[in-house]
Structures are given as C-alpha cells and as structure tokens.
CSV table of N, CA and C and ligand atoms in Angstrom, one decimal:
chain,number,residue,atom,x,y,z
A,1290,MET,N,31.2,-34.7,-56.4
A,1290,MET,CA,31.1,-34.1,-55.0
A,1290,MET,C,30.0,-34.8,-54.2
A,1291,GLU,N,28.9,-35.1,-54.9
A,1291,GLU,CA,27.8,-35.8,-54.1
A,1291,GLU,C,28.3,-37.2,-53.8
A,1292,LEU,N,29.1,-37.8,-54.7
A,1292,LEU,CA,29.6,-39.2,-54.4
A,1292,LEU,C,30.5,-39.2,-53.1
A,1293,ALA,N,31.4,-38.2,-53.0
A,1293,ALA,CA,32.2,-38.1,-51.8
A,1293,ALA,C,31.4,-38.0,-50.5
A,1294,VAL,N,30.4,-37.1,-50.6
A,1294,VAL,CA,29.5,-36.9,-49.4
A,1294,VAL,C,28.8,-38.1,-49.0
A,1295,LEU,N,28.3,-38.8,-50.1
A,1295,LEU,CA,27.5,-40.0,-49.8
A,1295,LEU,C,28.4,-41.1,-49.2
A,1296,LEU,N,29.6,-41.3,-49.8
A,1296,LEU,CA,30.4,-42.4,-49.3
A,1296,LEU,C,30.9,-42.1,-47.9
A,1297,VAL,N,31.3,-40.9,-47.6
A,1297,VAL,CA,31.7,-40.5,-46.3
A,1297,VAL,C,30.6,-40.8,-45.3
A,1298,ASN,N,29.4,-40.3,-45.6
A,1298,ASN,CA,28.3,-40.5,-44.7
A,1298,ASN,C,27.8,-41.9,-44.5
A,1299,VAL,N,27.9,-42.7,-45.5
A,1299,VAL,CA,27.4,-44.1,-45.3
A,1299,VAL,C,28.6,-45.0,-44.7
A,1300,LEU,N,29.8,-44.6,-45.0
A,1300,LEU,CA,30.9,-45.5,-44.6
A,1300,LEU,C,31.7,-45.0,-43.4
A,1301,ALA,N,31.7,-43.7,-43.1
A,1301,ALA,CA,32.6,-43.2,-42.1
A,1301,ALA,C,32.0,-42.3,-41.0
A,1302,ALA,N,30.7,-42.3,-40.9
A,1302,ALA,CA,30.0,-41.4,-39.9
A,1302,ALA,C,29.9,-42.2,-38.6
A,1303,ASP,N,30.2,-41.6,-37.4
A,1303,ASP,CA,29.9,-42.3,-36.2
A,1303,ASP,C,28.7,-41.8,-35.4
A,1304,SER,N,28.1,-40.8,-36.0
A,1304,SER,CA,26.8,-40.3,-35.4
A,1304,SER,C,26.0,-39.6,-36.5
A,1305,ALA,N,24.7,-39.7,-36.4
A,1305,ALA,CA,23.8,-39.1,-37.4
A,1305,ALA,C,22.5,-38.7,-36.8
A,1306,HIS,N,22.1,-37.4,-37.0
A,1306,HIS,CA,20.8,-37.0,-36.6
A,1306,HIS,C,20.5,-37.2,-35.1
A,1307,GLY,N,21.5,-36.9,-34.3
A,1307,GLY,CA,21.3,-37.0,-32.8
A,1307,GLY,C,21.6,-38.4,-32.2
A,1308,ARG,N,22.0,-39.3,-33.0
A,1308,ARG,CA,22.2,-40.7,-32.5
A,1308,ARG,C,23.6,-41.2,-32.9
A,1309,PRO,N,24.3,-41.9,-31.9
A,1309,PRO,CA,25.5,-42.5,-32.3
A,1309,PRO,C,25.2,-43.7,-33.3
A,1310,VAL,N,26.0,-43.9,-34.3
A,1310,VAL,CA,25.9,-45.0,-35.2
A,1310,VAL,C,27.2,-45.7,-35.3
A,1311,THR,N,27.1,-47.0,-35.6
A,1311,THR,CA,28.3,-47.8,-35.9
A,1311,THR,C,28.5,-47.9,-37.4
A,1312,PRO,N,29.6,-47.4,-37.9
A,1312,PRO,CA,29.9,-47.5,-39.3
A,1312,PRO,C,29.9,-49.0,-39.7
A,1313,PRO,N,29.5,-49.3,-40.9
A,1313,PRO,CA,29.6,-50.7,-41.4
A,1313,PRO,C,31.0,-51.2,-41.3
A,1314,LEU,N,31.2,-52.4,-40.7
A,1314,LEU,CA,32.6,-52.9,-40.4
A,1314,LEU,C,33.1,-54.0,-41.3
A,1315,THR,N,32.2,-54.7,-41.9
A,1315,THR,CA,32.7,-55.8,-42.8
A,1315,THR,C,32.5,-55.4,-44.2
A,1316,GLY,N,33.2,-56.1,-45.1
A,1316,GLY,CA,33.0,-55.8,-46.6
A,1316,GLY,C,31.6,-55.9,-47.0
A,1317,GLY,N,30.9,-56.9,-46.5
A,1317,GLY,CA,29.5,-57.2,-46.9
A,1317,GLY,C,28.6,-56.0,-46.4
A,1318,GLU,N,28.8,-55.6,-45.1
A,1318,GLU,CA,28.0,-54.5,-44.6
A,1318,GLU,C,28.3,-53.2,-45.4
A,1319,ARG,N,29.6,-53.0,-45.7
A,1319,ARG,CA,29.9,-51.8,-46.4
A,1319,ARG,C,29.3,-51.8,-47.8
A,1320,LEU,N,29.4,-53.0,-48.5
A,1320,LEU,CA,28.8,-53.1,-49.8
A,1320,LEU,C,27.3,-52.7,-49.8
A,1321,ALA,N,26.6,-53.3,-48.8
A,1321,ALA,CA,25.2,-53.1,-48.6
A,1321,ALA,C,24.9,-51.6,-48.4
A,1322,ALA,N,25.7,-50.9,-47.6
A,1322,ALA,CA,25.6,-49.5,-47.3
A,1322,ALA,C,25.8,-48.7,-48.5
A,1323,ILE,N,26.8,-49.0,-49.3
A,1323,ILE,CA,27.1,-48.3,-50.5
A,1323,ILE,C,25.9,-48.4,-51.5
A,1324,HIS,N,25.4,-49.7,-51.6
A,1324,HIS,CA,24.3,-50.0,-52.6
A,1324,HIS,C,23.1,-49.2,-52.1
A,1325,SER,N,22.7,-49.2,-50.8
A,1325,SER,CA,21.5,-48.5,-50.5
A,1325,SER,C,21.6,-47.0,-50.6
A,1326,GLY,N,22.8,-46.5,-50.3
A,1326,GLY,CA,23.1,-45.1,-50.4
A,1326,GLY,C,23.0,-44.6,-51.8
A,1327,LEU,N,23.7,-45.3,-52.7
A,1327,LEU,CA,23.7,-44.9,-54.1
A,1327,LEU,C,22.3,-45.1,-54.8
A,1328,SER,N,21.6,-46.2,-54.4
A,1328,SER,CA,20.3,-46.5,-55.0
A,1328,SER,C,19.4,-45.4,-54.6
A,1329,ALA,N,19.4,-44.9,-53.3
A,1329,ALA,CA,18.6,-43.9,-52.9
A,1329,ALA,C,18.9,-42.6,-53.6
A,1330,ALA,N,20.1,-42.4,-54.1
A,1330,ALA,CA,20.5,-41.2,-54.8
A,1330,ALA,C,20.2,-41.4,-56.3
A,1331,GLY,N,19.6,-42.6,-56.7
A,1331,GLY,CA,19.2,-42.8,-58.1
A,1331,GLY,C,20.3,-43.2,-59.0
A,1332,ARG,N,21.4,-43.7,-58.4
A,1332,ARG,CA,22.5,-44.2,-59.2
A,1332,ARG,C,23.1,-45.5,-58.6
A,1333,PRO,N,22.3,-46.6,-58.7
A,1333,PRO,CA,22.8,-47.9,-58.1
A,1333,PRO,C,24.1,-48.3,-58.8
A,1334,PRO,N,25.1,-48.7,-58.0
A,1334,PRO,CA,26.4,-49.1,-58.6
A,1334,PRO,C,26.3,-50.5,-59.2
A,1335,SER,N,27.1,-50.8,-60.1
A,1335,SER,CA,27.2,-52.2,-60.6
A,1335,SER,C,28.6,-52.7,-60.6
A,1336,GLY,N,28.8,-54.0,-60.3
A,1336,GLY,CA,30.1,-54.6,-60.4
A,1336,GLY,C,31.0,-54.3,-59.2
A,1337,LEU,N,30.5,-53.8,-58.1
A,1337,LEU,CA,31.3,-53.6,-56.9
A,1337,LEU,C,31.4,-54.9,-56.1
A,1338,THR,N,32.6,-55.2,-55.6
A,1338,THR,CA,32.7,-56.4,-54.7
A,1338,THR,C,32.9,-55.9,-53.3
A,1339,THR,N,32.9,-56.9,-52.4
A,1339,THR,CA,33.1,-56.6,-51.0
A,1339,THR,C,34.5,-56.1,-50.7
A,1340,ALA,N,35.5,-56.6,-51.5
A,1340,ALA,CA,36.9,-56.0,-51.4
A,1340,ALA,C,36.9,-54.6,-51.8
A,1341,ASP,N,36.2,-54.2,-52.9
A,1341,ASP,CA,36.1,-52.8,-53.3
A,1341,ASP,C,35.5,-52.0,-52.2
A,1342,ALA,N,34.4,-52.5,-51.6
A,1342,ALA,CA,33.7,-51.8,-50.5
A,1342,ALA,C,34.7,-51.5,-49.4
A,1343,ASP,N,35.5,-52.5,-49.1
A,1343,ASP,CA,36.6,-52.3,-48.0
A,1343,ASP,C,37.5,-51.1,-48.4
A,1344,ARG,N,37.9,-51.2,-49.7
A,1344,ARG,CA,38.9,-50.1,-50.1
A,1344,ARG,C,38.2,-48.7,-50.2
A,1345,LEU,N,36.9,-48.7,-50.5
A,1345,LEU,CA,36.2,-47.5,-50.6
A,1345,LEU,C,36.0,-46.9,-49.1
A,1346,ALA,N,35.9,-47.8,-48.2
A,1346,ALA,CA,35.8,-47.4,-46.8
A,1346,ALA,C,37.1,-46.6,-46.3
A,1347,GLU,N,38.2,-47.2,-46.8
A,1347,GLU,CA,39.5,-46.5,-46.5
A,1347,GLU,C,39.6,-45.1,-47.2
A,1348,VAL,N,39.1,-45.1,-48.4
A,1348,VAL,CA,39.1,-43.8,-49.1
A,1348,VAL,C,38.2,-42.8,-48.4
A,1349,ALA,N,37.0,-43.3,-48.0
A,1349,ALA,CA,36.1,-42.4,-47.3
A,1349,ALA,C,36.7,-41.9,-46.0
A,1350,GLY,N,37.4,-42.7,-45.3
A,1350,GLY,CA,38.0,-42.3,-44.0
A,1350,GLY,C,39.1,-41.2,-44.3
A,1351,GLU,N,39.8,-41.3,-45.4
A,1351,GLU,CA,40.8,-40.3,-45.7
A,1351,GLU,C,40.2,-39.0,-46.1
A,1352,VAL,N,39.1,-39.1,-47.0
A,1352,VAL,CA,38.5,-38.0,-47.5
A,1352,VAL,C,37.7,-37.2,-46.4
A,1353,ARG,N,37.2,-38.0,-45.4
A,1353,ARG,CA,36.5,-37.4,-44.3
A,1353,ARG,C,37.2,-36.3,-43.6
A,1354,LEU,N,38.6,-36.4,-43.6
A,1354,LEU,CA,39.4,-35.4,-42.9
A,1354,LEU,C,39.3,-34.0,-43.5
A,1355,LEU,N,38.9,-34.0,-44.8
A,1355,LEU,CA,38.8,-32.7,-45.5
A,1355,LEU,C,37.6,-31.9,-45.0
A,1356,TYR,N,36.6,-32.5,-44.5
A,1356,TYR,CA,35.3,-31.8,-44.1
A,1356,TYR,C,35.5,-31.2,-42.7
A,1357,GLY,N,35.1,-30.0,-42.6
A,1357,GLY,CA,35.2,-29.3,-41.3
A,1357,GLY,C,36.7,-29.2,-40.9
A,1358,ALA,N,37.6,-29.2,-41.8
A,1358,ALA,CA,39.0,-29.3,-41.4
A,1358,ALA,C,39.6,-28.1,-40.7
A,1359,GLY,N,39.0,-26.9,-41.0
A,1359,GLY,CA,39.5,-25.7,-40.4
A,1359,GLY,C,41.0,-25.5,-40.5
A,1360,ASP,N,41.6,-25.3,-39.4
A,1360,ASP,CA,43.1,-25.0,-39.4
A,1360,ASP,C,43.9,-26.3,-39.8
A,1361,CYS,N,43.3,-27.4,-39.8
A,1361,CYS,CA,44.0,-28.7,-40.2
A,1361,CYS,C,43.9,-29.0,-41.6
A,1362,LEU,N,43.4,-28.0,-42.4
A,1362,LEU,CA,43.2,-28.3,-43.9
A,1362,LEU,C,44.5,-28.6,-44.6
A,1363,PRO,N,45.7,-27.9,-44.2
A,1363,PRO,CA,46.9,-28.3,-44.9
A,1363,PRO,C,47.3,-29.7,-44.7
A,1364,GLU,N,47.2,-30.2,-43.5
A,1364,GLU,CA,47.5,-31.7,-43.3
A,1364,GLU,C,46.6,-32.6,-44.0
A,1365,ALA,N,45.3,-32.2,-44.0
A,1365,ALA,CA,44.3,-33.0,-44.7
A,1365,ALA,C,44.6,-33.0,-46.2
A,1366,ALA,N,45.0,-31.8,-46.7
A,1366,ALA,CA,45.3,-31.7,-48.2
A,1366,ALA,C,46.5,-32.5,-48.5
A,1367,ALA,N,47.5,-32.6,-47.6
A,1367,ALA,CA,48.7,-33.4,-47.9
A,1367,ALA,C,48.3,-34.9,-48.1
A,1368,ARG,N,47.4,-35.3,-47.2
A,1368,ARG,CA,46.9,-36.7,-47.4
A,1368,ARG,C,46.1,-36.9,-48.7
A,1369,LEU,N,45.4,-35.8,-49.0
A,1369,LEU,CA,44.6,-35.9,-50.3
A,1369,LEU,C,45.6,-36.0,-51.5
A,1370,ASN,N,46.7,-35.2,-51.4
A,1370,ASN,CA,47.7,-35.3,-52.5
A,1370,ASN,C,48.2,-36.8,-52.6
A,1371,ASP,N,48.4,-37.4,-51.5
A,1371,ASP,CA,48.9,-38.7,-51.4
A,1371,ASP,C,47.9,-39.7,-52.0
A,1372,LEU,N,46.6,-39.5,-51.7
A,1372,LEU,CA,45.5,-40.3,-52.2
A,1372,LEU,C,45.4,-40.2,-53.7
A,1373,LEU,N,45.6,-38.9,-54.2
A,1373,LEU,CA,45.5,-38.7,-55.7
A,1373,LEU,C,46.6,-39.5,-56.4
A,1374,ARG,N,47.8,-39.5,-55.8
A,1374,ARG,CA,48.9,-40.2,-56.4
A,1374,ARG,C,48.7,-41.7,-56.4
A,1375,ARG,N,48.3,-42.2,-55.2
A,1375,ARG,CA,48.1,-43.7,-55.0
A,1375,ARG,C,47.0,-44.2,-56.0
A,1376,HIS,N,46.0,-43.4,-56.2
A,1376,HIS,CA,44.9,-43.9,-57.1
A,1376,HIS,C,45.1,-43.5,-58.5
A,1377,GLY,N,46.2,-42.9,-58.9
A,1377,GLY,CA,46.6,-42.7,-60.3
A,1377,GLY,C,45.7,-41.6,-60.9
A,1378,ALA,N,45.4,-40.5,-60.2
A,1378,ALA,CA,44.5,-39.5,-60.7
A,1378,ALA,C,45.2,-38.8,-61.9
A,1379,VAL,N,44.6,-38.7,-63.0
A,1379,VAL,CA,45.2,-38.0,-64.1
A,1379,VAL,C,44.1,-37.6,-65.1
A,1380,PRO,N,44.1,-36.3,-65.5
A,1380,PRO,CA,43.0,-35.8,-66.4
A,1380,PRO,C,43.1,-36.6,-67.7
A,1381,THR,N,42.0,-37.2,-68.1
A,1381,THR,CA,41.9,-38.0,-69.3
A,1381,THR,C,40.6,-37.8,-70.0
A,1382,LEU,N,40.7,-37.7,-71.3
A,1382,LEU,CA,39.4,-37.7,-72.1
A,1382,LEU,C,39.0,-39.1,-72.4
A,1383,HIS,N,37.8,-39.4,-72.0
A,1383,HIS,CA,37.3,-40.8,-72.2
A,1383,HIS,C,36.3,-40.7,-73.4
A,1384,GLY,N,36.4,-41.7,-74.2
A,1384,GLY,CA,35.5,-41.7,-75.4
A,1384,GLY,C,34.9,-43.1,-75.6
A,1385,ASP,N,33.6,-43.1,-75.8
A,1385,ASP,CA,32.9,-44.3,-76.3
A,1385,ASP,C,32.4,-44.0,-77.7
A,1386,PRO,N,32.5,-45.0,-78.6
A,1386,PRO,CA,32.2,-44.8,-80.0
A,1386,PRO,C,30.8,-44.2,-80.1
A,1387,GLY,N,30.7,-43.1,-80.9
A,1387,GLY,CA,29.4,-42.5,-81.1
A,1387,GLY,C,28.9,-41.5,-80.0
A,1388,LYS,N,29.8,-41.4,-79.0
A,1388,LYS,CA,29.4,-40.5,-77.9
A,1388,LYS,C,30.4,-39.3,-77.8
A,1389,PRO,N,30.0,-38.2,-77.3
A,1389,PRO,CA,31.0,-37.1,-77.1
A,1389,PRO,C,32.0,-37.4,-76.1
A,1390,LEU,N,33.2,-36.9,-76.3
A,1390,LEU,CA,34.3,-37.2,-75.4
A,1390,LEU,C,34.0,-36.5,-74.0
A,1391,ARG,N,34.5,-37.2,-72.9
A,1391,ARG,CA,34.1,-36.7,-71.6
A,1391,ARG,C,35.4,-36.7,-70.8
A,1392,LEU,N,35.6,-35.6,-70.0
A,1392,LEU,CA,36.8,-35.4,-69.2
A,1392,LEU,C,36.5,-36.1,-67.8
A,1393,ALA,N,37.4,-37.0,-67.5
A,1393,ALA,CA,37.4,-37.6,-66.1
A,1393,ALA,C,38.8,-37.5,-65.6
A,1394,PHE,N,39.0,-38.0,-64.4
A,1394,PHE,CA,40.3,-37.9,-63.8
A,1394,PHE,C,41.0,-39.2,-63.4
A,1395,HIS,N,40.6,-40.2,-64.2
A,1395,HIS,CA,41.3,-41.5,-64.0
A,1395,HIS,C,41.6,-42.1,-65.4
A,1396,ARG,N,42.6,-43.0,-65.4
A,1396,ARG,CA,42.9,-43.7,-66.6
A,1396,ARG,C,41.8,-44.6,-67.1
A,1397,PRO,N,41.7,-44.8,-68.5
A,1397,PRO,CA,40.7,-45.6,-69.0
A,1397,PRO,C,40.7,-47.0,-68.4
A,1398,ASP,N,41.9,-47.5,-68.0
A,1398,ASP,CA,41.9,-48.9,-67.5
A,1398,ASP,C,41.9,-48.9,-66.0
A,1399,ALA,N,41.6,-47.8,-65.3
A,1399,ALA,CA,41.6,-47.8,-63.9
A,1399,ALA,C,40.6,-48.8,-63.3
A,1400,THR,N,40.9,-49.3,-62.1
A,1400,THR,CA,39.8,-50.1,-61.5
A,1400,THR,C,38.7,-49.2,-61.0
A,1401,LEU,N,37.6,-49.8,-60.7
A,1401,LEU,CA,36.5,-48.9,-60.2
A,1401,LEU,C,36.8,-48.1,-59.0
A,1402,VAL,N,37.5,-48.7,-58.0
A,1402,VAL,CA,37.9,-48.0,-56.8
A,1402,VAL,C,38.9,-46.9,-57.1
A,1403,ASP,N,39.9,-47.2,-58.0
A,1403,ASP,CA,40.8,-46.1,-58.3
A,1403,ASP,C,40.1,-45.0,-59.1
A,1404,ALA,N,39.2,-45.3,-60.0
A,1404,ALA,CA,38.4,-44.3,-60.7
A,1404,ALA,C,37.6,-43.4,-59.8
A,1405,TRP,N,36.9,-44.1,-58.9
A,1405,TRP,CA,36.1,-43.3,-58.0
A,1405,TRP,C,36.9,-42.4,-57.1
A,1406,ALA,N,38.0,-43.0,-56.5
A,1406,ALA,CA,38.9,-42.2,-55.6
A,1406,ALA,C,39.5,-41.1,-56.4
A,1407,ALA,N,40.0,-41.3,-57.6
A,1407,ALA,CA,40.6,-40.3,-58.3
A,1407,ALA,C,39.7,-39.1,-58.7
A,1408,ASP,N,38.5,-39.5,-59.2
A,1408,ASP,CA,37.5,-38.5,-59.6
A,1408,ASP,C,37.0,-37.7,-58.4
A,1409,MET,N,36.7,-38.4,-57.3
A,1409,MET,CA,36.3,-37.7,-56.1
A,1409,MET,C,37.4,-36.8,-55.5
A,1410,GLY,N,38.6,-37.4,-55.4
A,1410,GLY,CA,39.7,-36.6,-54.9
A,1410,GLY,C,40.0,-35.4,-55.7
A,1411,THR,N,39.9,-35.5,-57.0
A,1411,THR,CA,40.1,-34.3,-57.9
A,1411,THR,C,39.1,-33.3,-57.7
A,1412,ALA,N,37.8,-33.7,-57.6
A,1412,ALA,CA,36.7,-32.7,-57.4
A,1412,ALA,C,36.9,-32.0,-56.1
A,1413,LEU,N,37.4,-32.7,-55.0
A,1413,LEU,CA,37.6,-32.0,-53.7
A,1413,LEU,C,38.8,-31.1,-53.8
A,1414,ALA,N,39.9,-31.6,-54.5
A,1414,ALA,CA,41.1,-30.7,-54.7
A,1414,ALA,C,40.7,-29.4,-55.4
A,1415,MET,N,39.8,-29.5,-56.4
A,1415,MET,CA,39.5,-28.3,-57.1
A,1415,MET,C,38.7,-27.3,-56.3
A,1416,VAL,N,37.8,-27.8,-55.4
A,1416,VAL,CA,37.1,-27.0,-54.5
A,1416,VAL,C,38.1,-26.3,-53.5
A,1417,ILE,N,39.0,-27.0,-52.9
A,1417,ILE,CA,40.0,-26.5,-52.0
A,1417,ILE,C,40.9,-25.5,-52.7
A,1418,GLY,N,41.3,-25.9,-53.9
A,1418,GLY,CA,42.3,-25.1,-54.7
A,1418,GLY,C,41.8,-23.7,-55.1
A,1419,VAL,N,40.5,-23.5,-55.1
A,1419,VAL,CA,40.0,-22.2,-55.4
A,1419,VAL,C,39.5,-21.5,-54.1
A,1420,GLY,N,40.1,-21.9,-53.0
A,1420,GLY,CA,39.8,-21.2,-51.7
A,1420,GLY,C,38.4,-21.5,-51.1
A,1421,GLN,N,37.8,-22.6,-51.6
A,1421,GLN,CA,36.4,-22.9,-51.1
A,1421,GLN,C,36.4,-24.1,-50.2
A,1422,GLY,N,37.5,-24.4,-49.5
A,1422,GLY,CA,37.5,-25.6,-48.6
A,1422,GLY,C,36.5,-25.5,-47.5
A,1423,ALA,N,36.1,-24.3,-47.1
A,1423,ALA,CA,35.2,-24.1,-46.0
A,1423,ALA,C,33.8,-24.6,-46.4
A,1424,ARG,N,33.6,-24.8,-47.7
A,1424,ARG,CA,32.3,-25.4,-48.2
A,1424,ARG,C,32.2,-26.9,-47.9
A,1425,LEU,N,33.3,-27.5,-47.5
A,1425,LEU,CA,33.2,-28.9,-47.1
A,1425,LEU,C,32.8,-28.9,-45.7
A,1426,GLY,N,31.5,-29.1,-45.4
A,1426,GLY,CA,31.0,-28.8,-44.0
A,1426,GLY,C,30.7,-30.1,-43.3
A,1427,VAL,N,30.6,-29.9,-42.0
A,1427,VAL,CA,30.2,-31.0,-41.1
A,1427,VAL,C,29.0,-30.4,-40.3
A,1428,CYS,N,28.0,-31.3,-40.1
A,1428,CYS,CA,26.8,-30.8,-39.4
A,1428,CYS,C,27.1,-30.3,-38.0
A,1429,GLN,N,26.6,-29.1,-37.7
A,1429,GLN,CA,26.9,-28.5,-36.4
A,1429,GLN,C,25.9,-28.9,-35.3
A,1430,ALA,N,24.9,-29.7,-35.6
A,1430,ALA,CA,23.9,-30.2,-34.6
A,1430,ALA,C,24.6,-31.2,-33.7
A,1431,ALA,N,24.0,-31.3,-32.4
A,1431,ALA,CA,24.6,-32.2,-31.5
A,1431,ALA,C,24.5,-33.6,-32.0
A,1432,THR,N,25.6,-34.4,-31.7
A,1432,THR,CA,25.6,-35.8,-32.1
A,1432,THR,C,25.2,-36.1,-33.5
A,1433,CYS,N,25.8,-35.3,-34.4
A,1433,CYS,CA,25.7,-35.6,-35.8
A,1433,CYS,C,27.0,-35.3,-36.5
A,1434,SER,N,27.6,-36.3,-37.1
A,1434,SER,CA,28.9,-36.0,-37.8
A,1434,SER,C,28.8,-36.1,-39.3
A,1435,LEU,N,27.5,-36.0,-39.8
A,1435,LEU,CA,27.3,-36.1,-41.3
A,1435,LEU,C,28.0,-34.9,-42.0
A,1436,VAL,N,28.5,-35.1,-43.2
A,1436,VAL,CA,29.1,-34.1,-43.9
A,1436,VAL,C,28.2,-33.6,-45.1
A,1437,PHE,N,28.5,-32.5,-45.6
A,1437,PHE,CA,27.8,-31.9,-46.8
A,1437,PHE,C,28.7,-31.0,-47.6
A,1438,PHE,N,28.2,-30.8,-48.8
A,1438,PHE,CA,28.9,-29.7,-49.6
A,1438,PHE,C,28.0,-28.5,-49.7
A,1439,ASP,N,28.5,-27.4,-49.1
A,1439,ASP,CA,27.7,-26.2,-49.0
A,1439,ASP,C,27.6,-25.4,-50.3
A,1440,THR,N,26.4,-25.4,-50.9
A,1440,THR,CA,26.3,-24.7,-52.1
A,1440,THR,C,25.6,-23.4,-51.9
A,1441,THR,N,25.4,-22.9,-50.7
A,1441,THR,CA,24.7,-21.6,-50.5
A,1441,THR,C,25.6,-20.5,-51.0
A,1442,ARG,N,25.0,-19.4,-51.3
A,1442,ARG,CA,25.7,-18.3,-52.0
A,1442,ARG,C,26.8,-17.8,-51.0
A,1443,ASN,N,26.5,-17.6,-49.7
A,1443,ASN,CA,27.5,-17.1,-48.8
A,1443,ASN,C,28.2,-18.1,-47.9
A,1444,ALA,N,28.1,-19.4,-48.3
A,1444,ALA,CA,28.7,-20.5,-47.6
A,1444,ALA,C,28.3,-20.4,-46.1
A,1445,SER,N,27.0,-20.4,-45.9
A,1445,SER,CA,26.5,-20.2,-44.5
A,1445,SER,C,25.8,-21.5,-44.0
A,1446,ARG,N,25.8,-22.6,-44.7
A,1446,ARG,CA,25.1,-23.7,-44.3
A,1446,ARG,C,25.7,-24.4,-43.0
A,1447,ARG,N,24.9,-24.8,-42.0
A,1447,ARG,CA,25.5,-25.3,-40.8
A,1447,ARG,C,25.0,-26.8,-40.5
A,1448,PHE,N,24.0,-27.2,-41.2
A,1448,PHE,CA,23.4,-28.5,-40.8
A,1448,PHE,C,23.3,-29.4,-42.0
A,1449,CYS,N,23.3,-30.7,-41.7
A,1449,CYS,CA,23.2,-31.7,-42.8
A,1449,CYS,C,21.9,-31.7,-43.5
A,1450,ASP,N,20.8,-31.5,-42.7
A,1450,ASP,CA,19.5,-31.4,-43.3
A,1450,ASP,C,18.5,-30.6,-42.4
A,1451,LEU,N,17.3,-30.6,-42.8
A,1451,LEU,CA,16.3,-29.8,-42.0
A,1451,LEU,C,16.0,-30.4,-40.7
A,1452,SER,N,16.0,-31.7,-40.5
A,1452,SER,CA,15.7,-32.3,-39.2
A,1452,SER,C,16.8,-31.9,-38.2
A,1453,CYS,N,18.1,-31.8,-38.6
A,1453,CYS,CA,19.1,-31.4,-37.7
A,1453,CYS,C,19.0,-29.9,-37.4
A,1454,GLN,N,18.6,-29.1,-38.4
A,1454,GLN,CA,18.5,-27.7,-38.2
A,1454,GLN,C,17.3,-27.4,-37.2
A,1455,ASN,N,16.2,-28.2,-37.3
A,1455,ASN,CA,15.1,-28.0,-36.4
A,1455,ASN,C,15.5,-28.4,-35.0
A,1456,ARG,N,16.2,-29.5,-34.9
A,1456,ARG,CA,16.6,-30.1,-33.6
A,1456,ARG,C,17.5,-29.0,-32.9
A,1457,ALA,N,18.5,-28.5,-33.6
A,1457,ALA,CA,19.4,-27.5,-33.0
A,1457,ALA,C,18.7,-26.2,-32.6
A,1458,LYS,N,17.7,-25.8,-33.4
A,1458,LYS,CA,16.9,-24.6,-33.1
A,1458,LYS,C,16.1,-24.8,-31.8
A,1459,ALA,N,15.5,-26.0,-31.7
A,1459,ALA,CA,14.7,-26.3,-30.6
A,1459,ALA,C,15.5,-26.4,-29.3
A,1460,SER,N,16.7,-26.9,-29.4
A,1460,SER,CA,17.6,-27.0,-28.2
A,1460,SER,C,18.1,-25.7,-27.8
A,1461,ALA,N,18.4,-24.8,-28.8
A,1461,ALA,CA,18.8,-23.5,-28.5
A,1461,ALA,C,17.7,-22.7,-27.8
A,1462,TYR,N,16.5,-22.9,-28.3
A,1462,TYR,CA,15.3,-22.2,-27.7
A,1462,TYR,C,15.1,-22.7,-26.2
A,1463,ARG,N,15.3,-24.0,-26.0
A,1463,ARG,CA,15.1,-24.5,-24.6
A,1463,ARG,C,16.2,-23.9,-23.7
A,1464,ALA,N,17.5,-23.8,-24.3
A,1464,ALA,CA,18.6,-23.3,-23.5
A,1464,ALA,C,18.3,-21.8,-23.1
A,1465,ARG,N,17.7,-21.0,-24.1
A,1465,ARG,CA,17.4,-19.6,-23.8
A,1465,ARG,C,16.3,-19.5,-22.7
A,1466,ARG,N,15.3,-20.4,-22.8
A,1466,ARG,CA,14.2,-20.4,-21.8
A,1466,ARG,C,14.8,-20.7,-20.4
A,1467,ARG,N,15.8,-21.5,-20.3
A,1467,ARG,CA,16.3,-21.9,-19.0
A,1467,ARG,C,17.0,-20.7,-18.3
A,1468,THR,N,17.6,-19.8,-19.1
A,1468,THR,CA,18.4,-18.8,-18.5
A,1468,THR,C,17.6,-17.5,-18.3
B,592,ZN,ZN1,23.0,-33.5,-39.0
C-alpha cells in the first residue's frame, strides 16, 4: 500500500503542497524520482532500469485513478482488473531456502515491474473489495494532488500531511474573517 502511494506521488502528481509540479518525464528522471522516494522511505530499490521506470510510471498513472475515485470507482476498478491480468497477478507462495514461506501476488519468475504492479494492484483490490475504497484518498488542500491511504479509525483523513492541513485551516480562517 505504501508502495502504491509512493509511486503515484513521485511519478504521477501534477501538484503538491500548494504548488504545481511537473511529473518526471524521461526514464532517467523517473528512475531518479523512484530512487529518492524509496530511499527516503528506507527501502532503496536495486536493479531498476530506466525502461522499468517508464513502465512503472504507466502503472502509477493507472493506479492513480483509484484514489479519490468517488462515483467513478467502478470504471477505475475495471482498469485495475485489466492491470492485474496484464501483469500476471496470481497468489503464490515464495520460498527461499531456510526462510519461512511468504505469500505474494506475482509469479516467482515475474519481472520486477510485473511483481510490483501485481502486488500493489492486489493490495488495492483487497482494500476496495472489502468496501474500503474511500480510504484511497486525495489531499483536499488547494493545489495538492498527492494521494494517501487513510488508516484513521473512521476514515476521516483529508490531507496528505500536516503542512497541507495547516495551510487549509489558515485559508479557511482567512475566508471566515473576510465574511
Ligand atoms: Zn497535500
């Protein structure tokens, strides 16, 4: 789930924290964005190529539609089903000698992009499939299209982070003062 949020935010956001941003456009830029995003999250990727980065940008663009989908969720889910098929998502027990078996949603011989897309897509499908699609949120602050996974108990989260929450509160306060 964190991986989906991270990839969408670094590869497919056109605004963040009140400022328009240009998503990375070339394979090199995308690869750098994925590396810095994942390294900041404490899990630097290894073995990714610029071609992988381009394919992951496509995946991020498709997955992005699921966040804040509202009434469009069925259409976004149909595209998710298609993504799961294309990337060969299948529940599989993976085993390394001497280690406990681990359930993942890609074939043992899947490419890295297929594995990420299948695992991410399955995680999102499981959230939507238990009626929790509204937890795939988009920041409600002005000029911020960052997405998040809402883990609050009553699914009440509205902002990507505290800085956007404070900005939105301040502008609501100014709007009240004006009237
Ligand atoms: Zn935000």
